[in-house]
Amino acid sequence: MTRSERPTHDRSIARGTCPLDCPDTCSWEIIVENGVAVGIRGTADHPFTRGNLCAKVDRYIEHMHAPDRLLHPLKRVGPKGSGAFERISWDEAIATFADRLATIKEDHGGEAIWPYAGCGSMGFLQGIVGVGGRLWNALGASHHEPTICHHAGSHGTAYTMGSRHGLDPEAFAHARLIVIWGANPLTTHNHVWRFISQAREAGAHLVVIDPVRSRTAARADEHISIVPGTDAALALGLLNVVVTMGAEDQAFIAENTIGWSAYRERILAFPPERVAQVTGIPAAQIRSLGERLARTRPTAILTRMGIQRHAGGGMALRTIMTIPGVTGDWRHLGGGAVYSTGAYFGGNIKAFLRPDLRAKPARTLIMTRLGEGLLDLDDPPVKALVVLGANPAASNPDQGRVRKGLARDDLFTVVIDHFKTDTADFADLVLPTTMQPEHTDLHNAYGHLYLHLNEPAVRPQGECLPSTEIFRRLAAALGLTDPALFATDEELVRSILDSGHPSVEGITLERLREQGWLRLNYPRPAKAYPFGFPTPSGKIEFLSERAAADGLDPLPAYTPPREVTSESTAARFPLVLISPASHFFLNSMFANKPDLLRKAGPIKVSLHADDAAARGIANGSPVRVFNDRGAFVAQAEITDTVRRGVAVTPKGYWPKLVSGGTNVNATVEERDSDMGHGAVFHDNRVDVLPINPLPSPVAAE
């Protein structure tokens, strides 16, 4: 079938792709009747996603037609945070936008402008990858570093391996041992489960390492519950078992790695008994998994972003990624590890973003430090904040400081979005942008090796405009004339594909239009690191001179999570709080949909029965979760799926739609991880107390 079926009786089917922040980047088909999108389904012949959509995206058309969708430009008429707006024309909106930016640039310089893009779309044109990038370069705006999701792990992986190529997820079908480490793919990466299931049908053993018995862990052969943030210690302990058994692949190590002698000494310092004290895992269980790892080829490790959201998150990924280098699993089909597949795509991002439009270098502002940037930054202070595809008032650490910064009267804020989010309530202008079935975009994936083109299936609703068109109009209103600022969406796609990289050789816009998706130019499944290891040495670097030059331990190490392991903090706030993904939301997206909000229910905090009993907390009772930074209200869920001393609450709730007006991020510190300025969402201590304390058994008598 071609990308778009011929219309029949005013009915057509157009292929596109899901834009959301998920490894699967699903291929979909939009069913259109009389020019209106009426249905959605997965593309049945896509080799990875195979016609299946998740429970969230299954309702995308309803989301698209939601009664609270933004359809017209809005101007604030009340105090910041009040959400009071009036409708204005696009001409007025663009003129105001341009006038304020021009004045700020003249008075404070281009660096006073912070273009703040989030993961509302992962597309190159309309999303976090580069939306408005050419214009921001031309204006000399501050660089936005989108560090909130994966940067700690990406940096850690790069120190060891050179890049984030990793294991092709389709190769999991060939593994004999699969370790899912700090990930819950049945909720966040469900299409990889088919390949895991194929391996299990052939006899593979599945282990899940997670502080929580998640939906995925419940389906595993073995669940290992770990103290949050101690994963690097476990990795070293497992390798200790491998090495003491003499099971390291000495030939692979000699040919493909550097620094083994020093790293071996580091590994020998982490026997299972020491690691057990750090991780909370019995030494016998560590030894058992280490022995299985030593004798089982190929072994495949799947890990994702949650594992690196603490003070030692980058080092955790750096250390885990050394395991296949010690066991030699990279040489086997189905062996290795994957954090992301994003590096397989060799698009021409430089030609797309055009950094040459920038007259001089500019500072870089860190996404995770928005509160600090708005309240403390000087020389120049941030005077304009342009938010696209993000809801930092809900999603960023230290929610109280972020909201205080957004409330600044001297801050000009523009929010470009589909809905009036918590962040939009603080904006001076709110601009309605198109949804995926209404615009053009190009999507790489970070969980498979396919490239997708999305083109409009229907006309935009209301007065919604593609983000690319908003920035073209803004460039014109600013009096800018460089033709690069007015490139069409088609020209932007072609600029990315014209890279000369072997991964996209022969992949053209025309071919993508015909099919909707194409596999990058790699075998199926792909050999991991097909062009070798892109480190300075060309080998896996157990010892990294780059890490040493950056002030880090040159060897993989256990860097303790700062707050989790702090005895003084634990004395005041005894529970470690982690906030994994919700099954019903994607980050904060869909958290305003009444049906999904009903299914999710109120914010819940899951507690071990012993922790609940010690606090007089009954199942289903209202509680206050708090620390020195802030608090939120939740409903207690007493469960045996979490370990003692750990509390779990899902991320993504909109503060303005929940009791108490805050969510978990009110308690999270605005602090960097060890690498890449990552966030530390899981390096967080709290206490939980009942809002209406239950009578004690003695008092009840």
XYZ file of C-alpha atoms in Angstrom:
701
model
C 0.000 0.000 0.000
C 1.304 3.486 -0.752
C 1.583 6.090 1.945
C -1.867 7.542 1.228
C -4.725 5.488 -0.152
C -6.836 7.030 -2.877
C -9.966 8.701 -1.502
C -13.089 6.588 -1.801
C -16.463 8.237 -1.123
C -14.697 11.119 0.683
C -12.697 8.670 2.776
C -8.913 8.405 2.734
C -6.144 6.954 4.852
C -2.889 8.855 5.344
C 0.255 7.446 6.897
C 2.160 9.361 9.514
C 3.977 8.792 12.766
C 3.524 9.359 16.459
C 5.510 12.427 17.595
C 5.690 11.663 21.298
C 8.658 11.171 23.617
C 8.756 7.388 23.431
C 11.409 5.036 22.019
C 8.900 3.353 19.696
C 8.024 6.269 17.345
C 5.034 4.303 16.031
C 3.945 4.399 12.424
C 0.234 5.202 12.240
C -2.588 5.739 9.776
C -5.107 8.566 10.067
C -8.594 7.797 8.751
C -10.107 10.892 7.146
C -13.741 11.366 6.139
C -14.934 14.544 4.437
C -11.712 16.296 5.400
C -11.999 15.412 9.097
C -9.773 12.988 11.008
C -12.153 10.396 12.449
C -9.884 7.515 13.403
C -6.375 6.276 13.982
C -4.690 2.890 13.790
C -1.190 1.503 13.726
C 0.456 0.726 10.386
C 0.205 -3.047 10.090
C 3.211 -3.563 7.809
C 5.715 -1.595 9.886
C 8.415 -4.111 10.871
C 8.848 -2.818 14.418
C 5.530 -1.356 15.576
C 3.384 -3.844 13.610
C 0.052 -2.006 13.772
C -0.128 -1.585 17.543
C -0.583 1.741 19.317
C -0.450 2.337 23.058
C -3.488 3.112 25.201
C -2.638 6.814 25.128
C -2.156 7.279 21.390
C -5.162 5.091 20.588
C -7.173 8.133 21.716
C -5.129 10.700 19.780
C -7.996 11.798 17.540
C -10.127 12.535 20.605
C -7.161 14.458 21.992
C -6.928 16.377 18.734
C -10.629 17.320 18.860
C -10.678 18.003 22.609
C -12.961 20.880 23.642
C -10.131 22.563 25.572
C -7.711 22.595 22.638
C -6.240 25.994 21.815
C -7.543 27.228 18.459
C -6.756 30.973 18.494
C -3.935 33.242 19.700
C -4.437 34.596 23.219
C -3.134 37.623 25.131
C -2.938 37.752 28.906
C -5.392 40.146 30.581
C -4.999 39.112 34.230
C -2.122 38.602 36.647
C 0.524 36.052 35.713
C -0.623 32.623 36.773
C -4.307 33.544 36.691
C -4.941 31.983 33.286
C -6.988 35.021 32.229
C -6.666 35.671 28.474
C -8.483 37.246 25.577
C -8.484 36.216 21.939
C -6.416 38.253 19.499
C -5.528 37.996 15.816
C -2.393 36.378 14.476
C -1.303 39.764 13.126
C -1.440 41.264 16.617
C 0.212 38.222 18.169
C 3.150 38.180 15.754
C 3.573 41.959 15.914
C 3.655 41.877 19.724
C 6.017 38.897 19.720
C 8.418 40.587 17.300
C 8.277 43.988 18.998
C 9.080 42.581 22.433
C 11.942 40.397 21.154
C 13.437 43.290 19.195
C 13.305 45.578 22.230
C 14.834 42.946 24.509
C 17.609 42.231 22.011
C 18.386 45.939 21.676
C 18.358 46.591 25.437
C 19.947 43.392 26.763
C 21.377 41.483 23.801
C 20.200 38.312 22.129
C 21.329 36.128 25.028
C 18.489 37.553 27.127
C 16.182 35.357 25.002
C 15.758 31.741 26.151
C 14.104 29.466 23.544
C 12.857 26.662 25.792
C 11.804 23.574 23.793
C 10.560 20.374 25.408
C 9.604 16.872 24.362
C 5.990 17.538 23.364
C 7.136 16.493 19.903
C 10.336 14.655 19.058
C 10.226 15.845 15.458
C 13.067 17.656 13.749
C 10.873 20.438 12.359
C 8.113 20.979 14.908
C 9.712 19.579 18.059
C 12.601 19.593 20.470
C 15.307 18.728 17.939
C 15.425 22.076 16.223
C 12.191 24.043 16.143
C 12.968 27.685 15.449
C 16.679 26.906 15.557
C 17.614 28.997 12.535
C 15.782 32.034 13.889
C 17.339 31.724 17.342
C 20.769 31.514 15.755
C 20.074 34.623 13.692
C 18.923 36.508 16.800
C 21.928 35.404 18.846
C 19.664 33.879 21.501
C 21.022 31.743 24.313
C 21.468 28.080 23.462
C 18.888 25.819 25.098
C 20.421 22.577 26.376
C 17.577 20.010 26.704
C 19.182 18.020 29.498
C 16.134 16.974 31.478
C 15.658 13.475 30.057
C 18.741 11.593 28.950
C 21.918 13.655 29.010
C 23.593 12.091 32.046
C 23.257 8.615 30.574
C 24.221 9.792 27.104
C 27.446 11.315 28.398
C 28.235 8.233 30.451
C 27.631 5.961 27.477
C 29.817 8.149 25.274
C 32.787 8.011 27.659
C 32.752 4.208 27.407
C 31.489 3.542 23.883
C 31.902 6.832 22.024
C 28.238 7.185 21.062
C 24.698 5.971 21.724
C 24.480 3.362 18.966
C 23.921 0.413 21.250
C 22.199 -2.871 20.521
C 19.485 -2.942 17.849
C 16.338 -3.775 19.874
C 15.284 -6.283 17.207
C 18.370 -8.309 18.145
C 16.849 -9.083 21.544
C 15.095 -11.989 19.829
C 18.481 -13.751 19.647
C 19.525 -13.268 23.285
C 19.774 -16.109 25.808
C 19.847 -13.840 28.863
C 17.992 -10.517 28.903
C 18.495 -7.968 31.667
C 16.027 -5.067 31.746
C 17.745 -2.587 34.003
C 15.756 0.334 35.414
C 13.183 0.262 32.614
C 9.526 -0.714 32.275
C 9.037 -1.380 28.559
C 5.492 -2.705 28.911
C 4.567 0.878 29.783
C 7.239 2.922 27.994
C 8.644 0.819 25.089
C 6.059 -1.881 24.508
C 6.981 -2.920 20.957
C 10.344 -4.295 22.061
C 8.411 -6.857 24.114
C 7.699 -8.898 20.975
C 11.420 -9.504 20.453
C 11.932 -10.253 24.139
C 9.041 -12.727 23.974
C 10.574 -14.449 20.955
C 13.784 -14.930 22.904
C 11.915 -16.287 25.919
C 10.012 -18.740 23.743
C 13.431 -20.029 22.656
C 14.490 -20.437 26.280
C 15.962 -17.054 27.246
C 15.927 -16.022 30.905
C 14.531 -12.550 31.722
C 15.753 -10.542 34.713
C 14.384 -7.119 35.682
C 16.402 -4.878 38.008
C 14.137 -2.204 39.454
C 13.272 -0.788 42.895
C 9.625 -1.397 41.931
C 7.893 -4.579 40.830
C 6.585 -2.874 37.706
C 4.280 -4.335 35.078
C 7.407 -5.583 33.314
C 9.061 -6.935 36.457
C 5.913 -8.888 37.274
C 6.285 -10.754 33.965
C 9.986 -11.554 34.418
C 11.606 -14.814 35.466
C 13.424 -12.892 38.166
C 12.933 -9.466 39.741
C 15.832 -7.929 41.641
C 14.792 -5.021 43.857
C 17.592 -2.471 44.238
C 18.089 0.648 46.350
C 17.556 3.555 43.920
C 20.752 5.015 42.502
C 23.087 2.123 43.384
C 23.125 0.476 39.949
C 26.811 1.134 39.232
C 27.749 -0.737 42.390
C 25.652 -3.696 41.229
C 27.290 -3.616 37.784
C 30.728 -3.748 39.405
C 29.582 -6.556 41.682
C 28.313 -8.638 38.773
C 31.590 -8.113 36.930
C 33.423 -9.134 40.098
C 31.718 -12.524 39.885
C 32.561 -12.814 36.179
C 36.219 -11.969 36.766
C 36.688 -14.188 39.812
C 35.262 -17.055 37.738
C 37.804 -16.261 35.007
C 34.910 -15.829 32.572
C 35.927 -12.506 30.999
C 36.472 -12.684 27.233
C 40.209 -12.073 27.204
C 40.536 -12.141 23.420
C 37.781 -9.549 22.935
C 39.201 -7.383 25.704
C 42.711 -7.465 24.217
C 41.534 -6.562 20.732
C 38.710 -4.101 21.416
C 39.294 -2.289 24.729
C 41.778 -0.121 26.584
C 42.398 0.221 30.315
C 41.517 -3.347 31.296
C 44.252 -3.844 33.868
C 43.229 -0.783 35.887
C 39.542 -1.542 35.488
C 40.048 -5.130 36.632
C 41.532 -3.840 39.887
C 38.488 -1.591 40.361
C 36.145 -4.542 39.754
C 37.950 -6.727 42.285
C 37.222 -4.094 44.958
C 33.478 -4.798 44.669
C 32.793 -8.336 45.899
C 29.110 -9.318 46.281
C 29.212 -8.899 50.070
C 30.247 -5.239 49.773
C 27.766 -4.610 46.969
C 24.956 -6.156 49.014
C 25.476 -3.536 51.724
C 25.162 -0.738 49.150
C 22.345 -2.042 46.949
C 20.153 -3.859 49.446
C 20.338 -7.003 47.289
C 21.382 -10.237 49.037
C 24.923 -11.290 48.166
C 23.657 -14.705 47.086
C 21.340 -13.101 44.539
C 24.162 -10.924 43.190
C 26.395 -13.967 42.897
C 23.649 -15.992 41.182
C 23.050 -13.353 38.508
C 26.796 -12.835 38.082
C 27.288 -16.550 37.472
C 24.430 -16.592 34.966
C 25.961 -13.583 33.221
C 29.355 -15.299 33.141
C 28.103 -18.442 31.425
C 25.351 -17.136 29.111
C 26.053 -15.841 25.607
C 24.565 -13.788 24.182
C 23.359 -11.504 26.967
C 21.365 -8.386 26.083
C 20.893 -5.444 28.462
C 18.082 -2.910 28.005
C 18.242 0.260 30.056
C 16.539 3.638 29.788
C 16.372 7.119 31.280
C 15.093 6.435 34.794
C 18.329 4.778 35.860
C 20.382 7.975 35.407
C 18.239 10.514 37.270
C 20.467 10.892 40.327
C 23.837 12.332 41.337
C 25.728 9.344 39.894
C 23.487 8.723 36.904
C 26.060 9.268 34.190
C 28.567 6.984 35.874
C 25.860 4.344 36.296
C 25.386 4.153 32.517
C 29.126 4.355 31.891
C 29.615 1.330 34.148
C 26.701 -0.756 32.876
C 27.855 -0.231 29.291
C 31.192 -1.861 30.136
C 29.567 -5.211 30.925
C 29.313 -6.474 27.303
C 32.901 -5.338 26.757
C 34.083 -7.595 29.570
C 31.934 -10.590 28.604
C 32.545 -10.141 24.859
C 28.824 -9.976 24.139
C 29.317 -7.313 21.471
C 30.752 -10.004 19.192
C 27.510 -12.065 19.319
C 24.203 -11.469 17.522
C 21.789 -10.585 20.310
C 24.544 -9.531 22.698
C 25.331 -6.069 24.011
C 23.452 -3.239 25.686
C 21.241 -0.374 24.581
C 20.385 2.947 26.166
C 19.325 4.666 22.944
C 19.560 3.996 19.217
C 19.522 7.679 18.312
C 23.104 7.746 17.029
C 22.355 5.345 14.167
C 20.778 8.244 12.238
C 23.312 10.311 10.325
C 21.196 13.285 9.277
C 22.700 16.676 8.491
C 21.684 18.533 11.635
C 24.189 21.324 11.003
C 22.602 22.159 7.647
C 19.182 22.051 9.295
C 19.983 24.336 12.233
C 22.423 26.630 10.382
C 24.714 27.679 13.258
C 26.539 29.882 10.736
C 23.633 32.343 11.041
C 24.909 33.227 14.513
C 27.169 36.307 14.544
C 29.032 35.293 17.714
C 29.028 32.474 20.265
C 26.343 32.524 22.941
C 25.949 31.082 26.406
C 24.181 27.779 27.036
C 21.254 27.630 29.455
C 20.442 24.345 31.152
C 16.886 23.022 30.887
C 16.872 21.467 34.349
C 17.853 24.771 35.961
C 14.961 26.923 34.790
C 14.199 28.278 38.263
C 17.811 29.310 38.735
C 17.931 30.773 35.230
C 14.862 32.928 35.759
C 15.628 34.047 39.318
C 19.412 34.198 39.664
C 20.957 34.617 36.225
C 22.535 37.936 35.302
C 24.715 39.412 32.567
C 22.219 39.397 31.003
C 19.148 38.280 32.916
C 16.612 36.220 31.003
C 14.054 38.716 29.716
C 12.206 36.558 27.167
C 11.185 32.923 27.553
C 9.696 31.142 24.543
C 8.266 27.769 25.579
C 7.376 25.195 22.952
C 6.196 21.645 23.599
C 6.965 21.868 27.302
C 5.144 22.423 30.571
C 7.977 23.264 32.977
C 5.560 24.517 35.643
C 4.542 20.855 35.930
C 7.623 18.944 34.782
C 10.714 20.728 36.091
C 12.534 20.232 39.383
C 11.905 22.655 42.247
C 8.429 23.572 41.120
C 8.126 26.428 43.593
C 11.149 28.272 42.206
C 10.070 27.660 38.620
C 6.643 29.150 39.297
C 8.224 32.099 41.105
C 10.444 32.735 38.086
C 7.544 32.471 35.654
C 5.615 35.014 37.744
C 8.202 37.765 37.154
C 6.436 40.833 35.809
C 9.503 41.826 33.771
C 9.698 38.451 31.985
C 8.093 38.274 28.540
C 6.819 34.725 28.106
C 5.365 33.112 25.000
C 3.931 29.601 25.121
C 3.350 27.716 21.865
C 1.197 24.696 22.631
C -1.998 22.715 22.041
C -3.556 23.331 25.461
C -3.561 25.951 28.185
C -1.064 24.243 30.469
C 0.135 25.312 33.910
C 2.983 27.123 32.153
C 0.632 28.826 29.704
C -1.207 30.397 32.646
C 1.928 32.509 33.239
C 2.394 33.541 29.591
C 1.944 36.941 27.996
C 1.058 35.299 24.677
C -0.283 31.801 24.059
C -0.041 30.667 20.441
C -1.939 27.628 19.112
C 0.122 25.185 17.109
C -0.855 22.273 14.925
C -0.953 18.651 16.011
C 0.787 15.847 14.176
C -1.950 15.021 11.611
C -1.936 18.705 10.579
C 1.716 19.370 9.704
C 4.936 18.026 8.192
C 7.739 16.538 10.261
C 10.613 14.073 10.114
C 11.239 11.609 12.939
C 14.191 9.519 13.921
C 13.676 7.049 16.803
C 15.646 6.260 19.923
C 14.208 2.747 20.247
C 14.540 1.342 16.707
C 16.271 1.968 13.374
C 13.478 3.393 11.191
C 13.057 6.918 9.843
C 9.551 8.356 9.448
C 8.000 11.154 7.435
C 4.795 12.728 8.685
C 2.733 14.880 6.326
C -0.612 16.585 6.907
C -3.656 14.323 6.757
C -6.118 17.175 7.394
C -6.192 20.959 7.493
C -5.374 22.590 10.830
C -8.234 23.218 13.214
C -9.197 26.777 14.037
C -6.315 29.177 13.482
C -3.587 26.720 14.508
C -0.285 27.103 12.663
C 2.720 24.786 12.381
C 5.549 25.981 14.583
C 7.724 26.350 11.495
C 5.193 28.796 10.022
C 5.020 30.755 13.271
C 8.782 31.272 13.142
C 8.726 32.200 9.454
C 6.144 34.904 10.226
C 8.133 36.044 13.238
C 11.316 36.347 11.160
C 9.477 38.513 8.636
C 8.031 40.735 11.367
C 11.532 41.193 12.797
C 12.715 42.451 9.420
C 15.123 39.573 8.865
C 15.829 38.676 5.261
C 18.129 35.647 5.093
C 16.382 33.078 2.855
C 17.301 30.298 5.304
C 14.763 31.719 7.754
C 11.946 31.226 5.257
C 12.722 27.711 4.045
C 9.639 25.587 3.485
C 9.051 22.459 5.508
C 9.949 20.375 2.470
C 13.254 22.231 2.111
C 13.998 21.659 5.785
C 13.423 17.912 5.447
C 15.671 17.755 2.387
C 18.431 19.631 4.240
C 18.470 16.922 6.928
C 18.482 14.021 4.470
C 21.297 15.545 2.388
C 24.113 14.439 4.676
C 26.197 11.955 2.714
C 26.099 9.619 5.713
C 25.801 5.936 4.771
C 22.814 5.470 7.091
C 20.628 7.670 4.860
C 22.217 7.117 1.451
C 19.377 6.683 -1.034
C 16.702 7.731 1.473
C 14.875 10.587 -0.207
C 11.820 12.652 0.541
C 10.084 11.003 -2.396
C 10.715 7.486 -1.079
C 9.546 8.472 2.376
C 6.397 9.965 0.892
C 5.658 6.717 -0.904
C 5.919 4.486 2.159
C 5.875 6.779 5.199
C 8.910 5.105 6.757
C 12.200 3.506 5.720
C 14.764 1.501 7.626
C 18.107 3.193 7.959
C 20.815 1.533 5.896
C 21.773 -1.222 8.305
C 21.185 -4.983 8.222
C 18.217 -6.326 10.158
C 19.048 -6.703 12.959
C 21.946 -4.289 12.826
C 25.420 -5.006 14.107
C 26.019 -2.782 17.110
C 28.541 -0.011 16.472
C 28.714 -0.793 12.753
C 31.440 1.785 12.101
C 33.529 0.803 15.106
C 33.681 2.465 18.490
C 33.833 6.259 17.980
C 36.044 6.919 21.000
C 39.421 8.677 20.664
C 41.147 5.281 20.761
C 38.650 3.578 18.452
C 38.054 1.025 21.212
C 35.797 0.549 24.220
C 37.395 2.752 26.852
C 37.403 1.194 30.286
C 39.850 3.993 31.071
C 38.845 7.331 29.560
C 41.278 10.205 29.274
C 38.342 12.393 28.217
C 36.595 11.650 31.510
C 39.762 12.513 33.422
C 40.120 15.767 31.482
C 36.533 16.605 32.453
C 37.353 16.156 36.122
C 35.772 12.715 36.436
C 37.116 9.365 37.537
C 38.780 7.939 34.414
C 37.487 4.472 35.366
C 33.873 3.351 35.718
C 32.909 3.771 39.353
C 30.078 3.851 41.832
C 29.114 7.483 42.448
C 26.560 7.426 45.276
C 23.276 9.287 44.861
C 23.709 12.357 47.046
C 20.416 12.571 48.891
C 19.541 8.864 48.881
C 22.752 8.011 50.760
C 22.824 11.051 53.064
C 22.384 9.879 56.669
C 21.560 13.373 57.910
C 18.871 13.842 55.276
C 17.523 10.338 55.906
C 17.113 11.158 59.601
C 14.659 13.914 58.694
C 13.158 12.436 55.528
C 13.344 8.633 55.778
C 11.784 7.682 52.433
C 13.460 7.713 49.017
C 10.913 9.006 46.496
C 11.073 8.011 42.837
C 8.655 9.115 40.118
C 8.493 6.715 37.151
C 6.309 7.086 34.078
C 2.552 6.760 34.333
C 0.804 4.148 32.233
C -1.837 6.756 31.316
C 0.233 9.885 30.586
C 3.359 10.559 28.554
C 5.406 12.953 30.643
C 2.703 15.584 31.293
C 0.892 14.986 28.010
C -2.661 13.594 28.211
C -2.879 14.504 31.913
C -5.650 16.960 30.997
C -7.754 14.309 29.234
C -10.720 13.565 31.514
C -10.976 9.882 30.561
C -7.280 9.144 31.126
C -7.254 11.256 34.281
C -10.166 9.191 35.591
C -8.317 5.957 34.810
C -5.167 7.222 36.490
C -7.121 8.489 39.477
C -5.700 11.003 41.951
C -1.972 11.203 42.540
C -0.992 8.064 44.414
C 2.041 7.330 46.518
C 2.904 3.649 46.860
C 4.332 2.572 50.210
C 5.503 -0.680 51.744
C 3.134 -1.891 54.460
C 5.790 -1.453 57.168
C 6.394 2.184 56.191
C 2.662 2.887 56.107
C 2.030 1.246 59.481
C 4.833 3.235 61.111
C 3.040 6.419 60.062
C -0.532 5.389 60.796
C -1.405 5.463 57.096
C -4.301 3.371 55.799
C -4.683 2.213 52.224
C -6.547 4.825 50.176
C -6.178 7.580 52.762
C -5.058 11.118 51.893
C -1.448 11.904 52.728
C 1.014 14.753 52.468
C 4.363 13.980 50.823
C 6.933 16.597 51.765
C 10.484 17.777 52.354
C 12.153 21.166 52.801
C 11.585 22.087 49.151
C 7.858 21.518 48.912
C 4.955 19.124 49.233
C 2.099 17.511 47.353
C -1.106 15.716 48.280
C -1.585 12.078 47.314
C -3.640 8.994 48.025
C -1.774 6.246 49.848
C -1.430 2.886 48.129
C -0.066 0.169 50.404
C 1.623 -2.491 48.318
C 4.293 -5.167 48.297
C 5.581 -3.950 44.900
C 7.973 -1.438 46.503
C 10.820 -2.098 48.909
C 10.924 -0.750 52.457
C 12.188 2.799 52.631
C 11.080 3.651 49.086
C 8.002 5.608 48.017
C 6.787 5.707 44.423
C 4.550 8.241 42.717
C 3.940 8.602 38.959
C 5.086 11.740 37.197
C 3.054 13.861 34.795
C 0.080 15.301 36.689
C -0.811 18.930 35.975
C -0.641 20.837 39.280
C -3.706 22.936 38.498
C -5.835 19.822 37.971
C -5.010 18.041 41.239
C -5.772 18.557 44.894
C -3.233 20.838 46.530
C -2.050 22.444 43.290
C 1.381 20.761 43.170
C 2.879 17.454 42.039
C 5.970 15.399 42.822
C 8.340 17.973 41.323
C 7.584 20.357 44.174
C 9.878 18.105 46.235
C 12.709 17.582 43.697
C 15.927 19.584 44.004
C 17.152 21.696 41.097
C 20.575 20.043 41.015
C 22.756 18.495 38.310
C 23.706 14.869 37.940
C 27.386 13.996 37.607
C 27.424 14.302 33.808
C 25.517 16.236 31.168
C 23.570 18.484 33.568
C 20.897 15.807 33.922
C 18.046 16.074 36.414
C 18.003 14.173 39.729
C 14.318 13.275 39.978
C 15.110 9.959 41.736
C 17.694 11.355 44.162
C 15.024 12.716 46.459
C 14.138 12.109 50.110
C 10.736 12.857 51.637
C 8.450 11.848 54.436
C 4.786 10.939 54.131
C 2.206 11.690 56.802
C -1.562 11.256 56.930
C -3.551 14.425 56.414
C -6.167 13.159 58.864
C -4.183 10.894 61.197
C -5.903 7.663 62.100
C -6.439 6.990 65.826
C -3.817 4.732 67.333
C -4.926 1.272 68.488
C -4.528 2.376 72.136
C -6.610 5.504 71.644
C -9.275 3.504 69.849
C -9.738 1.311 72.926
